[in-house]
Amino acid sequence: GVLFWSGSSSPPQLDDTTWLNNACRSWESGQELTCQGETRDRGCNSALYGPCLASSYHSLSIEKQPAKAYAGQEVVIRVTKQDYYGTRIPTDSSTILRIVAAGPQTGAVIVRGNTFGLVQAGQATVRISVVPTFTSWNATVGETQLYEPAVLQVLGTDADGRGDIASEPFELDLWSGMQVCPPGAVLALESSP
């Protein structure tokens, strides 16, 4: 940051760990910094425009709720558009994102629901469900095995005109085996086309 000093006395002496920006604070060198109420594991950035302001797009951060889901259960995916320093980009409220299956076998995992999400203040929330393919099913004991993990990816086009954006592929952890369905539910098999 930059300090502009006006007055008749000389400015106060500051050590390297003091930030004058009200949005950033550091109490000791190397401690986590808090930027506008958000903790940054990489610390505040060293950009010329200030340590707590977002720059241009660098990555998409993914948050899943619940962390482990049942096949067909609604899963909330929160996508945060971030700059190089991990700062949310709150000025973007027009990028459209889409969640797609990204596994090696086309059609082995089907994503259902509204797979599109509009970024609002740097974040988008998408509610989906996933229908996986099972390789084996034993009706006697109710045990299943997934054909492949449910790997998803978020794709879109940056509203700032910087081209296509994409998250790293991520796995949605699904229940299988004896716990393929929540208590009281039954696995309904769909026939192949």
Short mmCIF file of C-alpha atoms in Angstrom, two decimals:
data_model
loop_
_atom_site.label_atom_id
_atom_site.label_comp_id
_atom_site.label_asym_id
_atom_site.label_seq_id
_atom_site.Cartn_x
_atom_site.Cartn_y
_atom_site.Cartn_z
CA GLY A 1 0.00 0.00 0.00
CA VAL A 2 0.91 3.65 -0.16
CA LEU A 3 0.87 6.13 2.71
CA PHE A 4 0.19 9.77 1.92
CA TRP A 5 1.09 11.96 4.84
CA SER A 6 0.05 15.56 5.26
CA GLY A 7 0.71 17.63 8.33
CA SER A 8 3.41 19.64 10.02
CA SER A 9 4.96 16.75 11.97
CA SER A 10 6.87 13.83 10.48
CA PRO A 11 4.94 10.57 9.84
CA PRO A 12 5.04 7.84 12.49
CA GLN A 13 7.68 5.11 12.11
CA LEU A 14 6.14 1.79 11.03
CA ASP A 15 7.65 -1.66 11.13
CA ASP A 16 7.32 -4.15 8.26
CA THR A 17 4.34 -5.98 9.79
CA THR A 18 2.02 -2.99 10.12
CA TRP A 19 -0.56 -2.37 7.42
CA LEU A 20 -2.32 0.97 7.25
CA ASN A 21 -5.08 -0.31 5.03
CA ASN A 22 -8.16 -0.80 7.26
CA ALA A 23 -8.98 -3.97 5.38
CA CYS A 24 -5.67 -5.76 6.11
CA ARG A 25 -4.03 -6.43 9.42
CA SER A 26 -0.98 -8.43 10.41
CA TRP A 27 0.13 -8.73 14.02
CA GLU A 28 3.35 -10.63 13.46
CA SER A 29 5.32 -11.40 10.35
CA GLY A 30 4.19 -14.71 8.87
CA GLN A 31 0.77 -14.83 10.55
CA GLU A 32 -2.39 -15.18 8.52
CA LEU A 33 -3.80 -11.92 7.25
CA THR A 34 -7.49 -11.12 7.15
CA CYS A 35 -8.62 -9.29 4.02
CA GLN A 36 -12.09 -7.74 4.15
CA GLY A 37 -13.25 -10.38 6.63
CA GLU A 38 -11.87 -13.32 4.61
CA THR A 39 -8.82 -15.33 5.72
CA ARG A 40 -6.16 -15.75 3.06
CA ASP A 41 -3.87 -18.75 3.31
CA ARG A 42 -1.47 -17.07 0.88
CA GLY A 43 -1.53 -13.80 2.82
CA CYS A 44 -2.40 -10.44 1.36
CA ASN A 45 -1.09 -9.87 -2.11
CA SER A 46 1.73 -7.55 -3.08
CA ALA A 47 -0.01 -5.95 -6.03
CA LEU A 48 0.42 -2.23 -6.72
CA TYR A 49 -3.33 -1.58 -6.38
CA GLY A 50 -3.41 -2.69 -2.74
CA PRO A 51 -3.09 -5.83 -0.64
CA CYS A 52 -6.80 -6.63 -0.32
CA LEU A 53 -8.24 -5.85 -3.73
CA ALA A 54 -8.89 -8.54 -6.30
CA SER A 55 -7.14 -8.51 -9.65
CA SER A 56 -8.13 -10.46 -12.78
CA TYR A 57 -9.32 -14.08 -12.90
CA HIS A 58 -6.90 -16.87 -12.03
CA SER A 59 -8.92 -19.84 -10.69
CA LEU A 60 -12.25 -21.21 -9.53
CA SER A 61 -12.57 -22.47 -5.96
CA ILE A 62 -15.11 -25.27 -5.33
CA GLU A 63 -17.06 -25.97 -2.15
CA LYS A 64 -19.47 -28.97 -1.92
CA GLN A 65 -22.33 -29.53 0.50
CA PRO A 66 -22.73 -32.24 1.67
CA ALA A 67 -19.14 -33.43 1.41
CA LYS A 68 -20.36 -37.00 0.72
CA ALA A 69 -23.62 -37.52 -1.14
CA TYR A 70 -26.00 -40.30 -2.15
CA ALA A 71 -26.70 -40.97 -5.84
CA GLY A 72 -29.54 -38.70 -6.94
CA GLN A 73 -29.35 -36.52 -3.79
CA GLU A 74 -29.22 -32.75 -4.24
CA VAL A 75 -25.71 -31.37 -3.83
CA VAL A 76 -24.99 -27.66 -3.50
CA ILE A 77 -21.83 -26.56 -5.31
CA ARG A 78 -20.52 -23.09 -4.46
CA VAL A 79 -18.04 -21.73 -6.99
CA THR A 80 -15.87 -18.72 -6.13
CA LYS A 81 -14.07 -16.81 -8.85
CA GLN A 82 -10.62 -15.90 -7.51
CA ASP A 83 -7.57 -13.92 -8.54
CA TYR A 84 -3.97 -15.16 -8.32
CA TYR A 85 -3.82 -14.40 -4.58
CA GLY A 86 -7.01 -16.33 -3.72
CA THR A 87 -9.07 -13.16 -3.33
CA ARG A 88 -12.72 -13.40 -4.40
CA ILE A 89 -13.50 -11.14 -7.38
CA PRO A 90 -16.63 -9.30 -6.14
CA THR A 91 -16.91 -7.11 -9.25
CA ASP A 92 -18.02 -10.05 -11.42
CA SER A 93 -21.78 -10.50 -11.49
CA SER A 94 -22.26 -11.71 -15.05
CA THR A 95 -20.10 -14.77 -15.76
CA ILE A 96 -22.18 -17.88 -16.47
CA LEU A 97 -20.76 -21.22 -15.30
CA ARG A 98 -21.77 -24.80 -16.03
CA ILE A 99 -21.02 -28.03 -14.14
CA VAL A 100 -20.22 -31.02 -16.35
CA ALA A 101 -19.12 -34.62 -15.86
CA ALA A 102 -15.37 -34.86 -16.49
CA GLY A 103 -14.67 -38.55 -15.96
CA PRO A 104 -12.87 -40.71 -18.49
CA GLN A 105 -16.00 -42.59 -19.65
CA THR A 106 -18.61 -40.51 -21.46
CA GLY A 107 -22.04 -41.15 -19.96
CA ALA A 108 -20.81 -43.09 -16.90
CA VAL A 109 -21.84 -40.17 -14.66
CA ILE A 110 -24.89 -38.03 -15.46
CA VAL A 111 -25.30 -34.58 -13.91
CA ARG A 112 -28.95 -33.59 -13.39
CA GLY A 113 -30.69 -30.43 -12.31
CA ASN A 114 -29.92 -26.88 -13.33
CA THR A 115 -26.24 -27.25 -14.15
CA PHE A 116 -25.82 -23.54 -14.93
CA GLY A 117 -25.03 -20.82 -12.41
CA LEU A 118 -24.71 -17.05 -12.67
CA VAL A 119 -21.82 -15.48 -10.78
CA GLN A 120 -23.06 -12.82 -8.34
CA ALA A 121 -20.41 -10.74 -6.53
CA GLY A 122 -17.77 -13.32 -7.42
CA GLN A 123 -19.71 -16.45 -6.39
CA ALA A 124 -22.21 -18.82 -7.98
CA THR A 125 -24.33 -21.49 -6.31
CA VAL A 126 -25.51 -24.47 -8.36
CA ARG A 127 -27.80 -27.25 -7.13
CA ILE A 128 -27.33 -30.56 -8.92
CA SER A 129 -27.66 -34.29 -8.43
CA VAL A 130 -25.43 -37.00 -9.84
CA VAL A 131 -26.51 -40.34 -11.28
CA PRO A 132 -23.52 -42.69 -11.42
CA THR A 133 -23.14 -46.03 -13.19
CA PHE A 134 -22.71 -49.08 -10.98
CA THR A 135 -20.57 -52.01 -12.17
CA SER A 136 -22.04 -54.57 -9.84
CA TRP A 137 -25.13 -54.88 -7.73
CA ASN A 138 -25.99 -57.67 -5.37
CA ALA A 139 -29.73 -57.50 -4.62
CA THR A 140 -29.48 -60.12 -1.86
CA VAL A 141 -27.25 -58.01 0.37
CA GLY A 142 -27.90 -54.60 -1.24
CA GLU A 143 -24.27 -53.93 -2.11
CA THR A 144 -23.13 -51.79 -5.04
CA GLN A 145 -19.85 -50.73 -6.60
CA LEU A 146 -19.31 -47.58 -8.65
CA TYR A 147 -18.08 -47.98 -12.22
CA GLU A 148 -15.92 -44.87 -11.83
CA PRO A 149 -15.71 -41.90 -9.44
CA ALA A 150 -18.04 -38.96 -10.05
CA VAL A 151 -15.54 -36.45 -11.43
CA LEU A 152 -16.98 -33.03 -12.23
CA GLN A 153 -15.64 -29.76 -13.61
CA VAL A 154 -16.89 -26.18 -13.78
CA LEU A 155 -16.63 -24.46 -17.17
CA GLY A 156 -17.50 -20.97 -18.37
CA THR A 157 -16.47 -17.90 -20.29
CA ASP A 158 -15.01 -15.00 -18.33
CA ALA A 159 -17.38 -12.02 -18.49
CA ASP A 160 -14.33 -9.73 -18.52
CA GLY A 161 -13.44 -11.07 -21.98
CA ARG A 162 -10.41 -13.07 -20.88
CA GLY A 163 -11.61 -16.25 -22.60
CA ASP A 164 -12.67 -19.63 -21.29
CA ILE A 165 -12.34 -20.43 -17.60
CA ALA A 166 -12.37 -23.84 -15.94
CA SER A 167 -11.90 -25.37 -12.52
CA GLU A 168 -9.62 -28.28 -11.92
CA PRO A 169 -11.62 -31.52 -12.17
CA PHE A 170 -12.91 -32.49 -8.71
CA GLU A 171 -14.45 -35.63 -7.30
CA LEU A 172 -17.88 -35.71 -5.73
CA ASP A 173 -17.63 -38.37 -3.05
CA LEU A 174 -20.63 -40.72 -3.42
CA TRP A 175 -21.84 -43.41 -1.08
CA SER A 176 -21.67 -46.95 -2.42
CA GLY A 177 -21.40 -50.48 -1.10
CA MET A 178 -23.90 -51.25 1.67
CA GLN A 179 -24.62 -47.54 2.22
CA VAL A 180 -25.62 -46.65 -1.35
CA CYS A 181 -28.94 -45.12 -0.19
CA PRO A 182 -29.96 -43.16 2.89
CA PRO A 183 -31.98 -45.07 5.52
CA GLY A 184 -35.51 -45.68 4.26
CA ALA A 185 -34.64 -45.26 0.56
CA VAL A 186 -34.30 -47.90 -2.15
CA LEU A 187 -31.91 -47.87 -5.11
CA ALA A 188 -33.93 -47.65 -8.32
CA LEU A 189 -32.05 -48.98 -11.33
CA GLU A 190 -32.49 -47.39 -14.74
CA SER A 191 -32.23 -49.54 -17.85
CA SER A 192 -29.65 -48.78 -20.51
CA PRO A 193 -30.96 -47.17 -23.71
#
